[in-house]
Coordinates of C-alpha atoms (C1' of nucleotides) in Angstrom, one line a residue:
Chain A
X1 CA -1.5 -6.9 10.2
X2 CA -1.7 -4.5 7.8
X3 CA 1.6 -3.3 6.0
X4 CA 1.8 -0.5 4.4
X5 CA -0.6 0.1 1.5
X6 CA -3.4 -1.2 4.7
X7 CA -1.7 1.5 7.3
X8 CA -2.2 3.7 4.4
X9 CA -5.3 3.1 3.5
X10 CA -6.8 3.2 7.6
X11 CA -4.7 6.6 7.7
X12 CA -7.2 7.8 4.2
X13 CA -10.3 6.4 6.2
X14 CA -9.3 7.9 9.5
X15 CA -8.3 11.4 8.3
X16 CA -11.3 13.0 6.9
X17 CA -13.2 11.9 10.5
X18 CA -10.0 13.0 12.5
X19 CA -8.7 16.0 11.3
X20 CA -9.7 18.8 12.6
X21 CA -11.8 17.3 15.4
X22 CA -11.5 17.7 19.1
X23 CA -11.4 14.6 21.2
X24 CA -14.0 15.0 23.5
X25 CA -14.0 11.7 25.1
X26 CA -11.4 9.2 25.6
X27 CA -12.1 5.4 27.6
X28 CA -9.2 2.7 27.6
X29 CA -10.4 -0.3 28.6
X30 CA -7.3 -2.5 29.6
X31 CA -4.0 -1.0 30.8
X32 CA -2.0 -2.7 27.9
X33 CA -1.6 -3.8 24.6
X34 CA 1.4 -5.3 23.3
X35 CA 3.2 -2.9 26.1
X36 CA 1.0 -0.8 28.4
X37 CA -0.6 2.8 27.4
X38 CA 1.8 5.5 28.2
X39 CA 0.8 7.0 31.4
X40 CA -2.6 9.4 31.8
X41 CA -3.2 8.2 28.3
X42 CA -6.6 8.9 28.2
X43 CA -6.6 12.1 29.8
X44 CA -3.9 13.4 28.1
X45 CA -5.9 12.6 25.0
X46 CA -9.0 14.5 26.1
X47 CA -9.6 18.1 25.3
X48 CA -7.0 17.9 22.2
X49 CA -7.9 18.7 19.1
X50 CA -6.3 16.2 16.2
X51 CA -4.1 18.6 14.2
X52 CA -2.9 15.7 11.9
X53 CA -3.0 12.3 10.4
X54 CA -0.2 10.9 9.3
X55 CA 1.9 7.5 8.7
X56 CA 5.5 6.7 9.0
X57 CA 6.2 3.0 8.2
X58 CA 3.0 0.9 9.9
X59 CA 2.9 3.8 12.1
X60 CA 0.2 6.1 12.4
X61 CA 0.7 9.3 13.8
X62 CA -1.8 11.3 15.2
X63 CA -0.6 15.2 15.8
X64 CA -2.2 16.9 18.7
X65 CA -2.6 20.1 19.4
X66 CA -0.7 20.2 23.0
X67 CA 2.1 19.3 20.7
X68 CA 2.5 15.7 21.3
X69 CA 2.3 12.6 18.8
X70 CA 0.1 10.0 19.6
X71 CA 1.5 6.6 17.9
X72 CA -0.5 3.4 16.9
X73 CA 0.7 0.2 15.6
X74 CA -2.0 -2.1 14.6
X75 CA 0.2 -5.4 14.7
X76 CA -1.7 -8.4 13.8
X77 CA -5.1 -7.4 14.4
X78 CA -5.5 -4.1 15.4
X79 CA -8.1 -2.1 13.2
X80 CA -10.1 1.3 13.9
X81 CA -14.0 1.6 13.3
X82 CA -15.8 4.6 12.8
X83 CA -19.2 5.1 13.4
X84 CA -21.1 8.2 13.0
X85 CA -22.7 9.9 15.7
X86 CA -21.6 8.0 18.5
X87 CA -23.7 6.8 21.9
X88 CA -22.0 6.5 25.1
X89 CA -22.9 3.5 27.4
X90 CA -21.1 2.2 30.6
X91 CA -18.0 3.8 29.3
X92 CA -17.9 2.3 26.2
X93 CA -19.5 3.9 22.6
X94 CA -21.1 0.8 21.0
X95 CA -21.6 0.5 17.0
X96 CA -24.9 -0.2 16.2
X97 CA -25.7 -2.8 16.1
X98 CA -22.9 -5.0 16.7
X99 CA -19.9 -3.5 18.9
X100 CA -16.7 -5.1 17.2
X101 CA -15.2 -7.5 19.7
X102 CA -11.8 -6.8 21.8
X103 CA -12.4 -2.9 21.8
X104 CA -9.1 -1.5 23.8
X105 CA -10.0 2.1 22.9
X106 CA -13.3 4.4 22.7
X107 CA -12.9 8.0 21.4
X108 CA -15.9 10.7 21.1
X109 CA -15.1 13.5 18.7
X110 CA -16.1 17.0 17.7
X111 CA -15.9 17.9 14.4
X112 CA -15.9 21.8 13.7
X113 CA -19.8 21.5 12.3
X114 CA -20.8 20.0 16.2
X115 CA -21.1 16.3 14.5
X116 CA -19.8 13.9 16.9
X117 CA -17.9 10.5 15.4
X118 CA -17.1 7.7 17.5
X119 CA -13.7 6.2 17.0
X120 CA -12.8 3.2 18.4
X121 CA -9.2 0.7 18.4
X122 CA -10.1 -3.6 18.4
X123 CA -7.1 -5.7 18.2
X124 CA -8.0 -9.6 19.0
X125 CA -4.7 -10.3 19.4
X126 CA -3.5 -7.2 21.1
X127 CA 0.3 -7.0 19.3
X128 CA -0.8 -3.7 18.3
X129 CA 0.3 -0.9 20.5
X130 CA 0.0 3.0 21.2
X131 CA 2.7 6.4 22.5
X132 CA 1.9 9.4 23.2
X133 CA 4.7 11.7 23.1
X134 CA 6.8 15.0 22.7
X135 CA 9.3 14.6 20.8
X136 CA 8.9 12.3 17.1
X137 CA 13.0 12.8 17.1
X138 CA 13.3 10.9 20.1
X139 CA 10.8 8.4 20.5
X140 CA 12.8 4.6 20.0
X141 CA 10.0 3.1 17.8
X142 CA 10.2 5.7 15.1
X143 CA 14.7 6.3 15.5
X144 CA 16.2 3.8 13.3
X145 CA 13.5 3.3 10.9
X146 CA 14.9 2.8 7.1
X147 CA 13.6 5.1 4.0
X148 CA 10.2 5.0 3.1
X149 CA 9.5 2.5 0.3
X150 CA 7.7 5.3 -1.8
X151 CA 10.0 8.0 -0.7
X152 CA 13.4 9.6 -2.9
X153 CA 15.8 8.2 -0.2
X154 CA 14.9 4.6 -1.2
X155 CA 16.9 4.0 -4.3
X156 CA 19.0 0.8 -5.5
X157 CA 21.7 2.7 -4.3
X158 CA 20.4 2.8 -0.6
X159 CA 19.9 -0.9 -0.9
X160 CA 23.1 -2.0 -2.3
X161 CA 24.5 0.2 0.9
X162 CA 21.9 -1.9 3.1
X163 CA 22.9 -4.9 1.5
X164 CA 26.5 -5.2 1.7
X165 CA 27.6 -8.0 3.4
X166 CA 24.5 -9.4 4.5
X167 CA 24.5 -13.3 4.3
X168 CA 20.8 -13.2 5.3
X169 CA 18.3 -14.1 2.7
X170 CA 16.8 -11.2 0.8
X171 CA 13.6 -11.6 1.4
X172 CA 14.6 -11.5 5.7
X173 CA 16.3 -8.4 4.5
X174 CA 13.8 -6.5 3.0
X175 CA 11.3 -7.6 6.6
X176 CA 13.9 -5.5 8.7
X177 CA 12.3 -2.1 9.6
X178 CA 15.7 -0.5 8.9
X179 CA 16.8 -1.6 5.8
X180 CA 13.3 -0.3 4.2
X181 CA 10.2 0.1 6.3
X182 CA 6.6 -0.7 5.6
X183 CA 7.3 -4.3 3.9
X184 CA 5.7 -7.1 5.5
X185 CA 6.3 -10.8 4.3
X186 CA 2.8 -10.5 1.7
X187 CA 4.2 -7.8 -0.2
X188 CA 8.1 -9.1 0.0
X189 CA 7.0 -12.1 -1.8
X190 CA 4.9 -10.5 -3.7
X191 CA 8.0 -7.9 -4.8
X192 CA 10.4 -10.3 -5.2
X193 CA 7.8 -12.2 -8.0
X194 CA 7.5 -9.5 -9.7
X195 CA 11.5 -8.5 -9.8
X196 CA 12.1 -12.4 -10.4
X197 CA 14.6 -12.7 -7.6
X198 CA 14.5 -15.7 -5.2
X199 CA 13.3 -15.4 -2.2
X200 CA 16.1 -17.6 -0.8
X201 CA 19.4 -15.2 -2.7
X202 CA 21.8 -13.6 0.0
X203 CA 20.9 -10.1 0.1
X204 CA 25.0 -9.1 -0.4
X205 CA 24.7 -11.4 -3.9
X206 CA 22.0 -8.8 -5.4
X207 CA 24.8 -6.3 -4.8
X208 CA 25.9 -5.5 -8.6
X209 CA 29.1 -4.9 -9.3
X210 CA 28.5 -2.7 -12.3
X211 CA 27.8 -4.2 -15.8
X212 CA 24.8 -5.3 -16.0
X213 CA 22.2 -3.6 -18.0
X214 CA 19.5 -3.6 -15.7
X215 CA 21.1 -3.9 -12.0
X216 CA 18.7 -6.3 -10.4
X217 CA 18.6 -3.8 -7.3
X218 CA 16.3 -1.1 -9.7
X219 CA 14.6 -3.8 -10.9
X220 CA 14.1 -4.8 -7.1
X221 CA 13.2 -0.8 -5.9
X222 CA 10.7 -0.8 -8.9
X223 CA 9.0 -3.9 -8.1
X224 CA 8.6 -2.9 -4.7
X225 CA 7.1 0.7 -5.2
X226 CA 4.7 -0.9 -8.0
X227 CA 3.4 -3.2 -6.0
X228 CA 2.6 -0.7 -3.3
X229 CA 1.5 1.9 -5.4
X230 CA -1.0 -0.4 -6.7
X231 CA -2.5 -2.2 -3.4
X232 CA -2.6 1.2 -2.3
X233 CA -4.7 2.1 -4.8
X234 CA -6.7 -0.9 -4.4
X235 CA -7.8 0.4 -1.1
X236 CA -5.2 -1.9 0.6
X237 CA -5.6 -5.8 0.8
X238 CA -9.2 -7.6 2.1
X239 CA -7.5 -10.3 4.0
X240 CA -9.0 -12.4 7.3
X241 CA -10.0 -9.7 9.7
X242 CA -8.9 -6.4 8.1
X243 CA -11.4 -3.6 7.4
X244 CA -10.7 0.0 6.1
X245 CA -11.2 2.3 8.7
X246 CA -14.5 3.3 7.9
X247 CA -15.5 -0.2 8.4
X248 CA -16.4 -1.5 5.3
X249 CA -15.4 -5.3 4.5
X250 CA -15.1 -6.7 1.5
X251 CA -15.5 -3.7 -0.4
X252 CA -13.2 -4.3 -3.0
X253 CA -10.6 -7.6 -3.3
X254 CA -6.8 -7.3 -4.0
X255 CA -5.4 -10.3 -5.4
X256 CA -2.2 -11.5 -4.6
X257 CA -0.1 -13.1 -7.4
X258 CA 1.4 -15.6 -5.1
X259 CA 1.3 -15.7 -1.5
X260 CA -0.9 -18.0 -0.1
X261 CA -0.6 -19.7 -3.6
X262 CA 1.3 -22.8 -2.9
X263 CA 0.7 -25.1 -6.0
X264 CA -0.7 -23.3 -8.4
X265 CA 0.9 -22.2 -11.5
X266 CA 3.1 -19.2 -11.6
X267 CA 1.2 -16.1 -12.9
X268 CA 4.1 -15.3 -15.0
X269 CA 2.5 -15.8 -18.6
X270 CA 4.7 -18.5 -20.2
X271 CA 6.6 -19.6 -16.9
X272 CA 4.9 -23.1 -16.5
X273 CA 6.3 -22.7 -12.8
X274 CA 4.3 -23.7 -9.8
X275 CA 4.3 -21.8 -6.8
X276 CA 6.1 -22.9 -4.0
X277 CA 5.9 -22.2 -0.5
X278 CA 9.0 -22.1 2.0
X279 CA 9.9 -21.4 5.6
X280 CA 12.4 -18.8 6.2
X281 CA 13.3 -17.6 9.8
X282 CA 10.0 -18.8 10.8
X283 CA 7.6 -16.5 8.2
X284 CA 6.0 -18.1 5.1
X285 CA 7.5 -17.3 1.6
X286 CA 5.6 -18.0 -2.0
X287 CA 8.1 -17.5 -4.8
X288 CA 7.8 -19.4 -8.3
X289 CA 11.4 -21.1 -8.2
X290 CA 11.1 -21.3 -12.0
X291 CA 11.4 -17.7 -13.0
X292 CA 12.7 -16.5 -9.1
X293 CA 16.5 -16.9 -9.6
Chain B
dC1 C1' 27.3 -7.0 15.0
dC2 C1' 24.7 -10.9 12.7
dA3 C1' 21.3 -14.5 12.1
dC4 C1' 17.9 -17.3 13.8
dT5 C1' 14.2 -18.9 17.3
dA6 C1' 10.7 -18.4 20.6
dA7 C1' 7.4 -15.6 22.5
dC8 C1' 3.6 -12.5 22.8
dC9 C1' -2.3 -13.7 22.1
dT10 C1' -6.6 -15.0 19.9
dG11 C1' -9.2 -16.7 16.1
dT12 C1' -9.9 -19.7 12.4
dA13 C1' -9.3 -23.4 9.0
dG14 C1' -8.5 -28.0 8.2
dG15 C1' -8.0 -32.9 9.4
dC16 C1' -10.1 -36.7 11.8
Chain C
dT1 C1' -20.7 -31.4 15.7
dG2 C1' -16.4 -31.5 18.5
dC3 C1' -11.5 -31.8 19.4
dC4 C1' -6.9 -31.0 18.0
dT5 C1' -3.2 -29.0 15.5
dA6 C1' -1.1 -25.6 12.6
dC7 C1' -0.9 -21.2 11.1
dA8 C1' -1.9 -16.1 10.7
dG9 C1' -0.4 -9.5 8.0
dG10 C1' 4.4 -7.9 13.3
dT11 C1' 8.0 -7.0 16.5
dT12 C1' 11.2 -8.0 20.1
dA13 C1' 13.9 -10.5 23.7
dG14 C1' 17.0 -13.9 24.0
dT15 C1' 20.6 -17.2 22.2
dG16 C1' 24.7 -18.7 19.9

DNA sequence: CCACTAACCTGTAGGC
DNA sequence: TGCCTACAGGTTAGTG
């Protein structure tokens, strides 16, 4: 799935459809995802009106106006379509012409001007998932999560804290939710390429221990939020079967530096590198292991 | 607690 | 064209 700067940008193609609307039908089509709908999920979707749209992490967070959060993770595959207007069939709201396949979710909407928008959730692979709850505080997907990558509280400071003592590899580090959350494995390689740290250093050894000029840890934080910021702004990454949530495809094309660049030469200008690939605890890693140290 | 593997499920790309 | 295998952006349960 979709990491971050793709959560994002389905949260910027959701929002201006969402907001404000009133949920006027709701169909689920299969009783679970990656773990089954929370109980009366449709219902207790119907007759809401959408107060917010937010993202924590991957998470979106949809605020409702009976108070409780709806949650959805898009995992692999999950992506939302939005077509305007919206005709009701059998129970389902097809897009014209072609309905996408593996629709879980249907969802008619109001928007304050009477136009109606119909929403809907695919996920092929179906390691997405959705809560509906009351309490944001409690709920376990969101507790434990790590800083926000683009947020004040991640700092070299919180990862040196993170990092202590770990004898995993950085880039494994930086995957786990609670260290930082939002990174998936395109955007750690693609971090760590641009901070020139190996993908393959224990995260305890980028722990400085003060005279350096540069610790490698900001140079780390920096890469990280610049390569964000930037796919972000890109409109997230056009990759396999992700669409922005208004449904275009192929509307604009991030590049990646290196993954999914195995042998080719490192984009560094006046590396001479080649880009490598490598296996770590079962997840693909590109890193250039001429100018990655 | 830590680190790693297998598993979840479907689609697709590449080799033969 | 068809068949087979490997692999895919994520997370979690289980193992040692």
């Amino acid at each position: 799935m979709p990491e971050l700067p793709e959560v994002e940008t389905v949260r910027r193609g959701l929002e201006p459809h969402m907001r404000g609307a009133l949920i006027v039908e709701a169909k689920v089509h299969r009783r679970d995802l990656r773990f089954p709908f929370p109980p009366r999920f449709a219902s207790r979707l119907k007759g809401q009106r959408i107060e917010a749209v937010g993202r924590r992490a991957k998470y979106l967070l949809f605020v409702l106006s009976s108070g409780e959060t709806w949650l959805s993770h898009l995992g692999m595959t999950g992506a939302w379509h939005v077509e305007q207007g919206g005709d009701l069939r059998d129970g389902r709201y097809y897009r014209q012409p072609d309905a996408p396949a593996h629709t879980h979710l249907n969802l008619l909407l109001e928007r304050a001007d009477s136009s109606r928008v119909a929403i809907s959730y695919s996920d092929a692979r179906r390691f997405g998932f959705m809560d509906l709850f009351a309490d944001p505080a409690g709920n376990a997907f969101l507790t434990g999560l790590g800083p926000e990558p683009l947020g004040n509280e991640f700092s070299a400071a919180h990862l040196a804290a993170a990092f202590a003592g770990k004898q995993a590899p950085v880039k494994s580090a930086l995957l786990d939710q609670r260290v930082v959350a939002g990174l998936g494995n395109i955007y750690v390689s693609e971090a760590l390429h641009r901070a020139q740290i190996s993908p393959r250093r224990r995260a305890a050894s980028l722990v400085g221990r003060g005279g350096r000029a540069k610790a490698e840890l900001e140079v780390l934080v920096a890469a990280i939020r610049a390569v964000l910021i930037e796919a972000i702004e890109a409109g997230g990454s056009t990759l396999r079967d992700f669409r922005t949530a208004s449904g275009e495809l192929g509307y604009f094309q991030h590049r990646f530096l290196v993954y999914d660049r195995e042998g080719e030469d490192c984009p560094r200008p006046g590396c001479g590198g080649r880009v490598r690939r490598i296996v770590q605890s079962g997840r693909a890693s590109f890193y250039c292991p001429r100018c990655q140290r």
